[in-house]
JSON list of C-alpha atoms in Angstrom, two decimals:
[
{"chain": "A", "resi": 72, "resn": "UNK", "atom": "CA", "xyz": [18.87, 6.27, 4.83]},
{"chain": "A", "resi": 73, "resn": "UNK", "atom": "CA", "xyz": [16.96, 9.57, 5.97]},
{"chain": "A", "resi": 74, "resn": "UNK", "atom": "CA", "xyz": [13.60, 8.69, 7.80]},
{"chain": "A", "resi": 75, "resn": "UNK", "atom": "CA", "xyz": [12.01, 12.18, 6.95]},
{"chain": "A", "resi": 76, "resn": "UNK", "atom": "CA", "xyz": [12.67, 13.69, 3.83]},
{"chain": "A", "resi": 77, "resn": "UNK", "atom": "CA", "xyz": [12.92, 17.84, 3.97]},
{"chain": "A", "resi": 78, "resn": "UNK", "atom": "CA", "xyz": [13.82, 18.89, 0.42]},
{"chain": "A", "resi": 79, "resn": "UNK", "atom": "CA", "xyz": [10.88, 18.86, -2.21]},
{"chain": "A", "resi": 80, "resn": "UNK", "atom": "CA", "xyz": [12.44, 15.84, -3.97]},
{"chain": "A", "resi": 81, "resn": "UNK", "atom": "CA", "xyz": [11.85, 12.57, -3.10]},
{"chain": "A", "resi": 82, "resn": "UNK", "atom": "CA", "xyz": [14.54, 9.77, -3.83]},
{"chain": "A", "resi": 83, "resn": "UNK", "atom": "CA", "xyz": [12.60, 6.70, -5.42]},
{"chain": "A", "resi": 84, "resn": "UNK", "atom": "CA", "xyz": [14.73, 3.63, -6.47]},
{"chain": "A", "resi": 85, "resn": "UNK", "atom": "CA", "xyz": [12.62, 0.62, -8.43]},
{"chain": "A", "resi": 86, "resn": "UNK", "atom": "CA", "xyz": [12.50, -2.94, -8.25]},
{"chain": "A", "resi": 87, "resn": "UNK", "atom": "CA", "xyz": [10.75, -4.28, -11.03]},
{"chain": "A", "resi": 88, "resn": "UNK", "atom": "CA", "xyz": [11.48, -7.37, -12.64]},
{"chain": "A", "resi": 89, "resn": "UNK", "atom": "CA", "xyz": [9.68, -7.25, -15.68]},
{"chain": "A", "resi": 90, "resn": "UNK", "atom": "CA", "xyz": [11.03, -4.63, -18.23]},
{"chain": "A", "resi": 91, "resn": "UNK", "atom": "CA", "xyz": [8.09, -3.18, -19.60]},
{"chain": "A", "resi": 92, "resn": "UNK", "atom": "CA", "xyz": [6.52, -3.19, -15.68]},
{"chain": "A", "resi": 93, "resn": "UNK", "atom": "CA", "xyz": [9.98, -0.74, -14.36]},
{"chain": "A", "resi": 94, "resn": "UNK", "atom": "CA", "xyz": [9.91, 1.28, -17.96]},
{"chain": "A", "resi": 95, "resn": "UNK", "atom": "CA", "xyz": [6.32, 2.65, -17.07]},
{"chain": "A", "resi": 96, "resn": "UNK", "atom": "CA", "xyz": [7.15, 2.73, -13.32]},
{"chain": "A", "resi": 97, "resn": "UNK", "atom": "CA", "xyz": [9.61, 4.94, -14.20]},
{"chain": "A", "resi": 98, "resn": "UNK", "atom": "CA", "xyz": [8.08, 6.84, -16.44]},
{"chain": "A", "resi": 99, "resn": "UNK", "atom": "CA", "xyz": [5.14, 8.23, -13.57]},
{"chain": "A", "resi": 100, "resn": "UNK", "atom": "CA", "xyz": [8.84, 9.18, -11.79]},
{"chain": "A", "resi": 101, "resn": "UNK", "atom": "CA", "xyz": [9.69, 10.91, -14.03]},
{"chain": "A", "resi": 102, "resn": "UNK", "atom": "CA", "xyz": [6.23, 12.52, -15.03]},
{"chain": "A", "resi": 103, "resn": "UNK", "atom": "CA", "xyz": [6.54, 14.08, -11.36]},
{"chain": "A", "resi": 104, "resn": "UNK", "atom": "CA", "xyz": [9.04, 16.73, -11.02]},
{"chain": "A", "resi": 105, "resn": "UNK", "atom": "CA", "xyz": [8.73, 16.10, -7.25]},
{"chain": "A", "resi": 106, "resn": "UNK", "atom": "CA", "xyz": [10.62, 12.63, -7.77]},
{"chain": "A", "resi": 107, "resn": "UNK", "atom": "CA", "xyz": [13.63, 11.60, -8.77]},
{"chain": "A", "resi": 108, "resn": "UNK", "atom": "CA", "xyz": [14.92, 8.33, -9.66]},
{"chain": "A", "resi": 109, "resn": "UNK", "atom": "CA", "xyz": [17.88, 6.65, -8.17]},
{"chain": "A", "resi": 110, "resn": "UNK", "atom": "CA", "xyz": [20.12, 3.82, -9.76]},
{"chain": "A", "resi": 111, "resn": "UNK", "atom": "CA", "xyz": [19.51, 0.35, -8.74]},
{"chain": "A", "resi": 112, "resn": "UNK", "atom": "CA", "xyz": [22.90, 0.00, -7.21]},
{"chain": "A", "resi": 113, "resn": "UNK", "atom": "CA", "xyz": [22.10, 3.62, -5.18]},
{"chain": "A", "resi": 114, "resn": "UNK", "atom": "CA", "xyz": [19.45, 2.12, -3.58]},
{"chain": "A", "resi": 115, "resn": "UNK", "atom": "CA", "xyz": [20.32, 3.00, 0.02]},
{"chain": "A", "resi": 116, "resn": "UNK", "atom": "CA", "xyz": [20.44, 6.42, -1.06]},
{"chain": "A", "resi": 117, "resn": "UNK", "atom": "CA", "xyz": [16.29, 6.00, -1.98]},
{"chain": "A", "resi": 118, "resn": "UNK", "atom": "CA", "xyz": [13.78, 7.75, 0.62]},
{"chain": "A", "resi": 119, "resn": "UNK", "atom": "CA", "xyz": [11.07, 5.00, -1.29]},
{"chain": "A", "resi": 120, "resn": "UNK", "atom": "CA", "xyz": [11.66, 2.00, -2.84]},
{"chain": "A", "resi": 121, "resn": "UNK", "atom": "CA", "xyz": [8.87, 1.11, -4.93]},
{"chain": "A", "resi": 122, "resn": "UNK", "atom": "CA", "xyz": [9.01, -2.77, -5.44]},
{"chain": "A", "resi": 123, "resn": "UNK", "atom": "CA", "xyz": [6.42, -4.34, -8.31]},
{"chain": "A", "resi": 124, "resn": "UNK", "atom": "CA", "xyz": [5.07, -7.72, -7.21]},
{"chain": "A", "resi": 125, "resn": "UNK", "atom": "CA", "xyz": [2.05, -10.40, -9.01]},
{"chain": "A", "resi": 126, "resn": "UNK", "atom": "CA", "xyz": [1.24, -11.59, -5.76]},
{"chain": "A", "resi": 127, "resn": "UNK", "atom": "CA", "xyz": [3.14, -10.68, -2.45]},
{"chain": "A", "resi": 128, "resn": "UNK", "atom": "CA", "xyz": [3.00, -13.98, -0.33]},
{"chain": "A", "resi": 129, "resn": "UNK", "atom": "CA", "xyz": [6.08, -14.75, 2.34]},
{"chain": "A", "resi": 130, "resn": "UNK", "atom": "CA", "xyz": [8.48, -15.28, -0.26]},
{"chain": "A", "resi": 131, "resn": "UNK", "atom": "CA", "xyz": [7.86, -11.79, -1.68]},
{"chain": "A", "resi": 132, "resn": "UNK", "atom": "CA", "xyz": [8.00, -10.30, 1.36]},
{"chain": "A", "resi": 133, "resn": "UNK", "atom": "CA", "xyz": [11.40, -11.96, 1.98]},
{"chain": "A", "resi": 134, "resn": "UNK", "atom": "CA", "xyz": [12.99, -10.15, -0.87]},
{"chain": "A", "resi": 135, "resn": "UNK", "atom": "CA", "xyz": [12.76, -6.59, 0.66]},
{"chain": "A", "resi": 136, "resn": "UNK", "atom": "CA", "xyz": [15.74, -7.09, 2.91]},
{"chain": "A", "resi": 137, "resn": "UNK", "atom": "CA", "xyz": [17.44, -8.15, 0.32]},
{"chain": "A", "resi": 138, "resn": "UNK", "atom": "CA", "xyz": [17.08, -5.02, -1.77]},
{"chain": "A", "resi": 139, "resn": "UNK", "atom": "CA", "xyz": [17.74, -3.03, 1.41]},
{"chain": "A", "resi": 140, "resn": "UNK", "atom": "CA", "xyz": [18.61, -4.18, 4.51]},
{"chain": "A", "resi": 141, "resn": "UNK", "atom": "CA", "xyz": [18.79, -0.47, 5.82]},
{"chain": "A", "resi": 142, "resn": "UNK", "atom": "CA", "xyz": [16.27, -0.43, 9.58]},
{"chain": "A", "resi": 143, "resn": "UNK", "atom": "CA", "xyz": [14.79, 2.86, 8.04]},
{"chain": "A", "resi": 144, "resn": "UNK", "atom": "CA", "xyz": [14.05, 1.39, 4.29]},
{"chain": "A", "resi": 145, "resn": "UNK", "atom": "CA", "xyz": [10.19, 2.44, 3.32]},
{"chain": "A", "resi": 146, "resn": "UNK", "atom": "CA", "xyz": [8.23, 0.36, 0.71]},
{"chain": "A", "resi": 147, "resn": "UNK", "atom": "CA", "xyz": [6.03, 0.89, -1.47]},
{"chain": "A", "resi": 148, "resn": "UNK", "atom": "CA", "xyz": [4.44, -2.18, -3.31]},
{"chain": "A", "resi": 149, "resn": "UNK", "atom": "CA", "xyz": [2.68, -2.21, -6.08]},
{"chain": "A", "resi": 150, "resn": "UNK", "atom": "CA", "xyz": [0.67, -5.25, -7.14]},
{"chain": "A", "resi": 151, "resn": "UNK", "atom": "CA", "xyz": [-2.32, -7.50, -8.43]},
{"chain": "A", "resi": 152, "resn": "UNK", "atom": "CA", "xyz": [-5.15, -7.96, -6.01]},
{"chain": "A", "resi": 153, "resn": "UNK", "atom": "CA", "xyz": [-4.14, -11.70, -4.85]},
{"chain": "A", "resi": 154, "resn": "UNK", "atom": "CA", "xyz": [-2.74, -10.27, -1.41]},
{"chain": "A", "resi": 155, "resn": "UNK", "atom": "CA", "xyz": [-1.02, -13.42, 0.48]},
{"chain": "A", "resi": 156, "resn": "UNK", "atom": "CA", "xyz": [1.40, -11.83, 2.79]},
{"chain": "A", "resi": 157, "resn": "UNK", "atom": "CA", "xyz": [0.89, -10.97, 6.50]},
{"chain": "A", "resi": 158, "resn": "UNK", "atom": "CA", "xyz": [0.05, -7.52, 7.11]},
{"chain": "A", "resi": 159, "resn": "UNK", "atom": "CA", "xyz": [2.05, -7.44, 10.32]},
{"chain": "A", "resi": 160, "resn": "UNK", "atom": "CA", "xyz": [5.03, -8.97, 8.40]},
{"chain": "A", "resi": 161, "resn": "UNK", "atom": "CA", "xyz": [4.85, -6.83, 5.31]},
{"chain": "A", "resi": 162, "resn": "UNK", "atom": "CA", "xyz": [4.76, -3.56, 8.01]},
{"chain": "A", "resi": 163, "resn": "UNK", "atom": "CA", "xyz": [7.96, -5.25, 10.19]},
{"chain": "A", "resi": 164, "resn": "UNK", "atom": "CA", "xyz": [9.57, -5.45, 6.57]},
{"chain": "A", "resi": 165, "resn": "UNK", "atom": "CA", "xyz": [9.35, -2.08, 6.16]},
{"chain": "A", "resi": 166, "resn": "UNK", "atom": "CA", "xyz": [6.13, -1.95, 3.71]},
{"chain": "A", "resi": 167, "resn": "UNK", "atom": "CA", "xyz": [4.56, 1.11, 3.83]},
{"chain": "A", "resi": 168, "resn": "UNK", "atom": "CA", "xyz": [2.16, 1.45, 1.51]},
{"chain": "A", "resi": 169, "resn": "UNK", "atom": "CA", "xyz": [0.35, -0.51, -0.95]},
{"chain": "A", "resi": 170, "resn": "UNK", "atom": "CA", "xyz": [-1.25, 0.28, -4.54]},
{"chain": "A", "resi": 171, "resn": "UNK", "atom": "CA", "xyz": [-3.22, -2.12, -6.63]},
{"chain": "A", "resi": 172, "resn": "UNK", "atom": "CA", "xyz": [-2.14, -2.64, -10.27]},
{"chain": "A", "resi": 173, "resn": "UNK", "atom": "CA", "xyz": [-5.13, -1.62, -12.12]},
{"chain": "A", "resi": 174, "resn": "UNK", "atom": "CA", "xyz": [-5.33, 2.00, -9.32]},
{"chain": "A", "resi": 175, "resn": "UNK", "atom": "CA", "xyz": [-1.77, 2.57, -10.00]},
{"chain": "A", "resi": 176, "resn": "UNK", "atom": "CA", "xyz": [-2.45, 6.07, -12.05]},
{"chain": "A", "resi": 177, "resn": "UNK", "atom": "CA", "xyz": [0.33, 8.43, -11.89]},
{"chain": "A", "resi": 178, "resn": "UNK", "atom": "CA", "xyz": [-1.35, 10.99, -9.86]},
{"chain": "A", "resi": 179, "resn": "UNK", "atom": "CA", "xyz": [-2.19, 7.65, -7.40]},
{"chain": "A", "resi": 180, "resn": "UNK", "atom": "CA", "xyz": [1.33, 6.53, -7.91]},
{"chain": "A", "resi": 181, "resn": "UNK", "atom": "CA", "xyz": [2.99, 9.88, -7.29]},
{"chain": "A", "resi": 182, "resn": "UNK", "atom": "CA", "xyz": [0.81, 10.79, -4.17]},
{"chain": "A", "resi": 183, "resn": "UNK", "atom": "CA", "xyz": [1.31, 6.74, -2.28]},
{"chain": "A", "resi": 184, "resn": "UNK", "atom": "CA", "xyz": [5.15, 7.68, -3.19]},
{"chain": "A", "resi": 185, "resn": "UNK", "atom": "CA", "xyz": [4.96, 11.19, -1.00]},
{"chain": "A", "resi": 186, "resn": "UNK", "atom": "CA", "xyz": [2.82, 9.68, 1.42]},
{"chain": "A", "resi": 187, "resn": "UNK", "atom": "CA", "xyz": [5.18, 7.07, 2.15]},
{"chain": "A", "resi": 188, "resn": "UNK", "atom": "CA", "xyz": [8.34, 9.60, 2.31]},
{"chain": "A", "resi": 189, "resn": "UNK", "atom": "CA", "xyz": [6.61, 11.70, 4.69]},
{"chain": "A", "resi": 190, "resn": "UNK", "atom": "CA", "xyz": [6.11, 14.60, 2.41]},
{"chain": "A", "resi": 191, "resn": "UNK", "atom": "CA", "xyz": [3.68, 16.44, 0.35]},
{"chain": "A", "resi": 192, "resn": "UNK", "atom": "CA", "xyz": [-0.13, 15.08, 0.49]},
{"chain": "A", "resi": 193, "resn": "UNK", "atom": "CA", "xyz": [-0.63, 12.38, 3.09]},
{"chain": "A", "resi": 194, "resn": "UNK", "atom": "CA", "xyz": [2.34, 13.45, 5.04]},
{"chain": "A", "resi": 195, "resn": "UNK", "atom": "CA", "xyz": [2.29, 11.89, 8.09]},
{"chain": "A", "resi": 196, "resn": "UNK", "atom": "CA", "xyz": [-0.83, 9.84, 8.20]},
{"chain": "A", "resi": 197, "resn": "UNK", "atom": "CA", "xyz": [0.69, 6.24, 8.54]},
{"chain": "A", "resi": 198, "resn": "UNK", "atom": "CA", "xyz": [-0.37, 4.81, 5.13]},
{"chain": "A", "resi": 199, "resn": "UNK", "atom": "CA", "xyz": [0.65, 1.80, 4.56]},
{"chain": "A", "resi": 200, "resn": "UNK", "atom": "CA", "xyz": [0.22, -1.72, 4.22]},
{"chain": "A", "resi": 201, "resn": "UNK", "atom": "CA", "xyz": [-2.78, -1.43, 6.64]},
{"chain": "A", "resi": 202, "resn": "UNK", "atom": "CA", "xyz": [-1.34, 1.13, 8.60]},
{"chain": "A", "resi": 203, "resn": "UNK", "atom": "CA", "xyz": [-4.44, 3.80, 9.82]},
{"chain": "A", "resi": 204, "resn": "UNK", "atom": "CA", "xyz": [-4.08, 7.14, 8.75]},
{"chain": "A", "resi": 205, "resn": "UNK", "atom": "CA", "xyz": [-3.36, 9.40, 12.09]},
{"chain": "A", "resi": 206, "resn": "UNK", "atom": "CA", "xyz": [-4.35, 6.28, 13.68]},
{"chain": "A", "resi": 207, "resn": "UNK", "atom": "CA", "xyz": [-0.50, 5.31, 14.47]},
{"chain": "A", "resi": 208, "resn": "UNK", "atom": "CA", "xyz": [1.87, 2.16, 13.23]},
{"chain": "A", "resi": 209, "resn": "UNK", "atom": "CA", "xyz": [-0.31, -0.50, 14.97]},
{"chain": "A", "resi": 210, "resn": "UNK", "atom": "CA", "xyz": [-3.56, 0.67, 13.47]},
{"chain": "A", "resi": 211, "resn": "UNK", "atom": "CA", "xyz": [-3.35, -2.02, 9.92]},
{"chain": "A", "resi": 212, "resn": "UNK", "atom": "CA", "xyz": [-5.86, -3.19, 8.27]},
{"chain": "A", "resi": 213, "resn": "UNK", "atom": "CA", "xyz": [-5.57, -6.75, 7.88]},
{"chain": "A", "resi": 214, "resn": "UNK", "atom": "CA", "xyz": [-6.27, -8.22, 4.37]},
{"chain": "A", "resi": 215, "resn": "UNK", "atom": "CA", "xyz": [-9.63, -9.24, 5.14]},
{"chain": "A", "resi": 216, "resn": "UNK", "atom": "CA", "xyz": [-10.70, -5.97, 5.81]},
{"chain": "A", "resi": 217, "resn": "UNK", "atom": "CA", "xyz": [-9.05, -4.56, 2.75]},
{"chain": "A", "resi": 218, "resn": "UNK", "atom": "CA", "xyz": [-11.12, -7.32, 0.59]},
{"chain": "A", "resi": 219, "resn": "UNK", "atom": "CA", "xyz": [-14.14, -5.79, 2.21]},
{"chain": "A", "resi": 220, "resn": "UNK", "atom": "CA", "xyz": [-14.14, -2.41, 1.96]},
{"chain": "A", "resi": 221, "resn": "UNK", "atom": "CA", "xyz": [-12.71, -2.91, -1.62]},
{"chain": "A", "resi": 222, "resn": "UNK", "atom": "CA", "xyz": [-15.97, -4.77, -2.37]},
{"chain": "A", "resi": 223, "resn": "UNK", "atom": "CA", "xyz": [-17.97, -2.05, -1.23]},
{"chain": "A", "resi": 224, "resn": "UNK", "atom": "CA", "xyz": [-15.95, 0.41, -3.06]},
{"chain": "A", "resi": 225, "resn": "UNK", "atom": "CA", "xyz": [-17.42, -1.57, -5.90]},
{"chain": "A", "resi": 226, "resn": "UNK", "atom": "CA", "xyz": [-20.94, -0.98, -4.86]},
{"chain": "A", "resi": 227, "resn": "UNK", "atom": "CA", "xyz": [-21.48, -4.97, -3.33]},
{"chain": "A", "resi": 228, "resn": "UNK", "atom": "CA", "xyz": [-24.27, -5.41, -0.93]},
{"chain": "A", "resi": 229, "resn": "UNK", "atom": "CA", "xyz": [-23.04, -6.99, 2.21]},
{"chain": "A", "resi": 230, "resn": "UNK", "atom": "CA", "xyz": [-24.32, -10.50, 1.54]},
{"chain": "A", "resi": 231, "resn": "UNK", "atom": "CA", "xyz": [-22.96, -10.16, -1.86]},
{"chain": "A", "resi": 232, "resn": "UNK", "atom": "CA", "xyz": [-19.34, -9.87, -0.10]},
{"chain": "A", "resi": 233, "resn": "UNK", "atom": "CA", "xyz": [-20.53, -12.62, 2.24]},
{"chain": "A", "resi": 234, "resn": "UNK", "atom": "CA", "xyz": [-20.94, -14.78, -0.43]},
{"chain": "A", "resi": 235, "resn": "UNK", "atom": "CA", "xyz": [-18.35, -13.88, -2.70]},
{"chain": "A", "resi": 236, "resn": "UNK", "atom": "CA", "xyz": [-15.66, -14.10, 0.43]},
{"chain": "A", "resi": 237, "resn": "UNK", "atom": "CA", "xyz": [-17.58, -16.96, 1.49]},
{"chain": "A", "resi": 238, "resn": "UNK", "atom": "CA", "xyz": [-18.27, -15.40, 4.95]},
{"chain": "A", "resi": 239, "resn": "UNK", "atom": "CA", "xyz": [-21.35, -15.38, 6.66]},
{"chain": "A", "resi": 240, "resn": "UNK", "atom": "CA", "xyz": [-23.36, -12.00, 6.55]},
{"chain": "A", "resi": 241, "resn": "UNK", "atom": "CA", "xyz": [-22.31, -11.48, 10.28]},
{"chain": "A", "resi": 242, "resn": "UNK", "atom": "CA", "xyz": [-18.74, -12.11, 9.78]},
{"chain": "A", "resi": 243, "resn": "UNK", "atom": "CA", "xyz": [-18.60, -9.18, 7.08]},
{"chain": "A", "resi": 244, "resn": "UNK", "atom": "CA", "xyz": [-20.42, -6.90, 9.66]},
{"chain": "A", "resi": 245, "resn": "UNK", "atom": "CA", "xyz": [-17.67, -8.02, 12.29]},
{"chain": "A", "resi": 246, "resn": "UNK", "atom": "CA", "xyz": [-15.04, -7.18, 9.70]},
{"chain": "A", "resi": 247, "resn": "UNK", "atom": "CA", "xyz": [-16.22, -4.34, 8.68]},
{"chain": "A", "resi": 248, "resn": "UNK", "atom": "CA", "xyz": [-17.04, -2.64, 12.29]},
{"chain": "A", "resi": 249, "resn": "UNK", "atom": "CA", "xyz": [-13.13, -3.62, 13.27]},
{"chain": "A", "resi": 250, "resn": "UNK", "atom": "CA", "xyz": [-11.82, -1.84, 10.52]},
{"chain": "A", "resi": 251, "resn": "UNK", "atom": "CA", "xyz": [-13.87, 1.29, 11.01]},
{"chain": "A", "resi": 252, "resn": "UNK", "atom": "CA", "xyz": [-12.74, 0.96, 14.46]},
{"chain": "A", "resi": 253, "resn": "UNK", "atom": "CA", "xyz": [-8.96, 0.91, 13.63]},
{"chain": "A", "resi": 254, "resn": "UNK", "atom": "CA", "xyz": [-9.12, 3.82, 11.33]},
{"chain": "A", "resi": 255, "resn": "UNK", "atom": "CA", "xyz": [-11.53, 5.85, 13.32]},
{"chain": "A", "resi": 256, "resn": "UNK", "atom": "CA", "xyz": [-14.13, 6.44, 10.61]},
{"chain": "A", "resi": 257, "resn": "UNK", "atom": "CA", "xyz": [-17.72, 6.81, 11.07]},
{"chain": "A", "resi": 258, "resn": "UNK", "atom": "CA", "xyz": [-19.46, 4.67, 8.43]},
{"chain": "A", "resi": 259, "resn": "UNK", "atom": "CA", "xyz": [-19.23, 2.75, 5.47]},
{"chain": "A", "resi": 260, "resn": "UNK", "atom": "CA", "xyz": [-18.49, 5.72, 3.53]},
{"chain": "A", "resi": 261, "resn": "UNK", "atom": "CA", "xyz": [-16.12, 7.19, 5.35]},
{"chain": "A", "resi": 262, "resn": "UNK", "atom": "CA", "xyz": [-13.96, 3.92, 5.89]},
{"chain": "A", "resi": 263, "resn": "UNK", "atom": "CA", "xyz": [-13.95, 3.35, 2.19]},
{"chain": "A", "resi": 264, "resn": "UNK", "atom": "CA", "xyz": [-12.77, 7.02, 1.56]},
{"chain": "A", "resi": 265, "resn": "UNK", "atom": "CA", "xyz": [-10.12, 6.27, 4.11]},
{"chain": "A", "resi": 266, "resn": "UNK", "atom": "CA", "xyz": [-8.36, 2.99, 2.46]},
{"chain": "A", "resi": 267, "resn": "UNK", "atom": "CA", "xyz": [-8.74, 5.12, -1.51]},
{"chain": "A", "resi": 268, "resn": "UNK", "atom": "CA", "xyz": [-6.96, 8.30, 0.34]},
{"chain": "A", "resi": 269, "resn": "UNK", "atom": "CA", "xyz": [-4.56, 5.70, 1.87]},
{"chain": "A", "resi": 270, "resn": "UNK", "atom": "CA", "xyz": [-3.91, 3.37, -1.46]},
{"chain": "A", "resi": 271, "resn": "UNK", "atom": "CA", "xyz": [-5.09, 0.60, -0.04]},
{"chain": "A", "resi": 272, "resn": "UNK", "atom": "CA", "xyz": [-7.82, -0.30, -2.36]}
]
């Protein structure tokens, strides 16, 4: 399986197992002349697999070697909000990138798809699963940082977060100032620009 893809096509295979979930998946492929879709049983031959998951825990996580067991396989998930898994795990697994159901457009969809390949916009910047954006593989986000910056995407007040994470005030400040650290963003602001650009929230 190529690592860096260096035609204007991408290769996207889908794992989706409800019908009506892999039909519209399919269809954003296919709205993008950039991508192409590859059969199920081609799936080596993929530069992304996009995998649709409710709520990726361990278990979930544990399926992605079974669709692939290629070392160079790239992920993307997409899924409901309800992250479980390990960050760490999920990036070992090969998960490189992560787009929430009700984001999933198919300009977002088409973009976190590139990105992941190594092509087009976001080519090269680590997204991922909590990986940092020119920041390098080690720079994630761990899910407790996503939850945070997502809630001030939303326009919460940081004791509003606090008590809707059930976190004191401080912890969200300590949270918050680690993942601006990881990504190397300035503010707020600029961290929550960050995890949109990167599909992470």
């Amino acid at each position: 399986m190529p690592h860096q893809v260096v035609t204007e096509t991408v290769r996207v295979a889908i794992h989706a197992p409800a019908p009506l979930v892999r039909a519209g998946l399919a269809g954003f492929v296919a709205l993008d002349p950039r991508l192409r879709e590859v059969p199920q049983d081609r799936i080596r031959e993929a530069d992304v697999i996009v995998v649709a998951l409710d709520v990726p825990d361990a278990s979930a996580l544990d399926l992605l070697p079974r669709l692939c067991d290629e070392p160079g396989a790239r992920f993307l998930l997409v899924t409901g909000r309800q992250w479980r898994a390990d960050m760490t795990a999920a990036r070992k697994r090969g998960v490189r990138a992560v787009v929430w159901w009700d984001l999933c457009s198919p300009d977002v969809f088409a973009r976190s798809v590139r990105a992941v390949a190594g092509t087009g916009a976001g080519a090269g910047t680590g997204t991922g699963a909590g990986a940092g954006a020119g920041t390098g593989a080690g720079a994630g986000l761990n899910s407790r940082e996503v939850d945070v910056l997502r809630l001030i995407a939303e326009g919460r007040q940081l004791d509003e977060i606090a008590a809707e994470l059930s976190y004191s005030e401080r912890t969200v400040r300590y949270i918050l100032y680690g993942a601006m650290k990881r990504t190397g963003t300035r503010n707020r602001a600029h961290a929550v620009s960050y995890a949109i650009r990167a599909g992470l929230i």
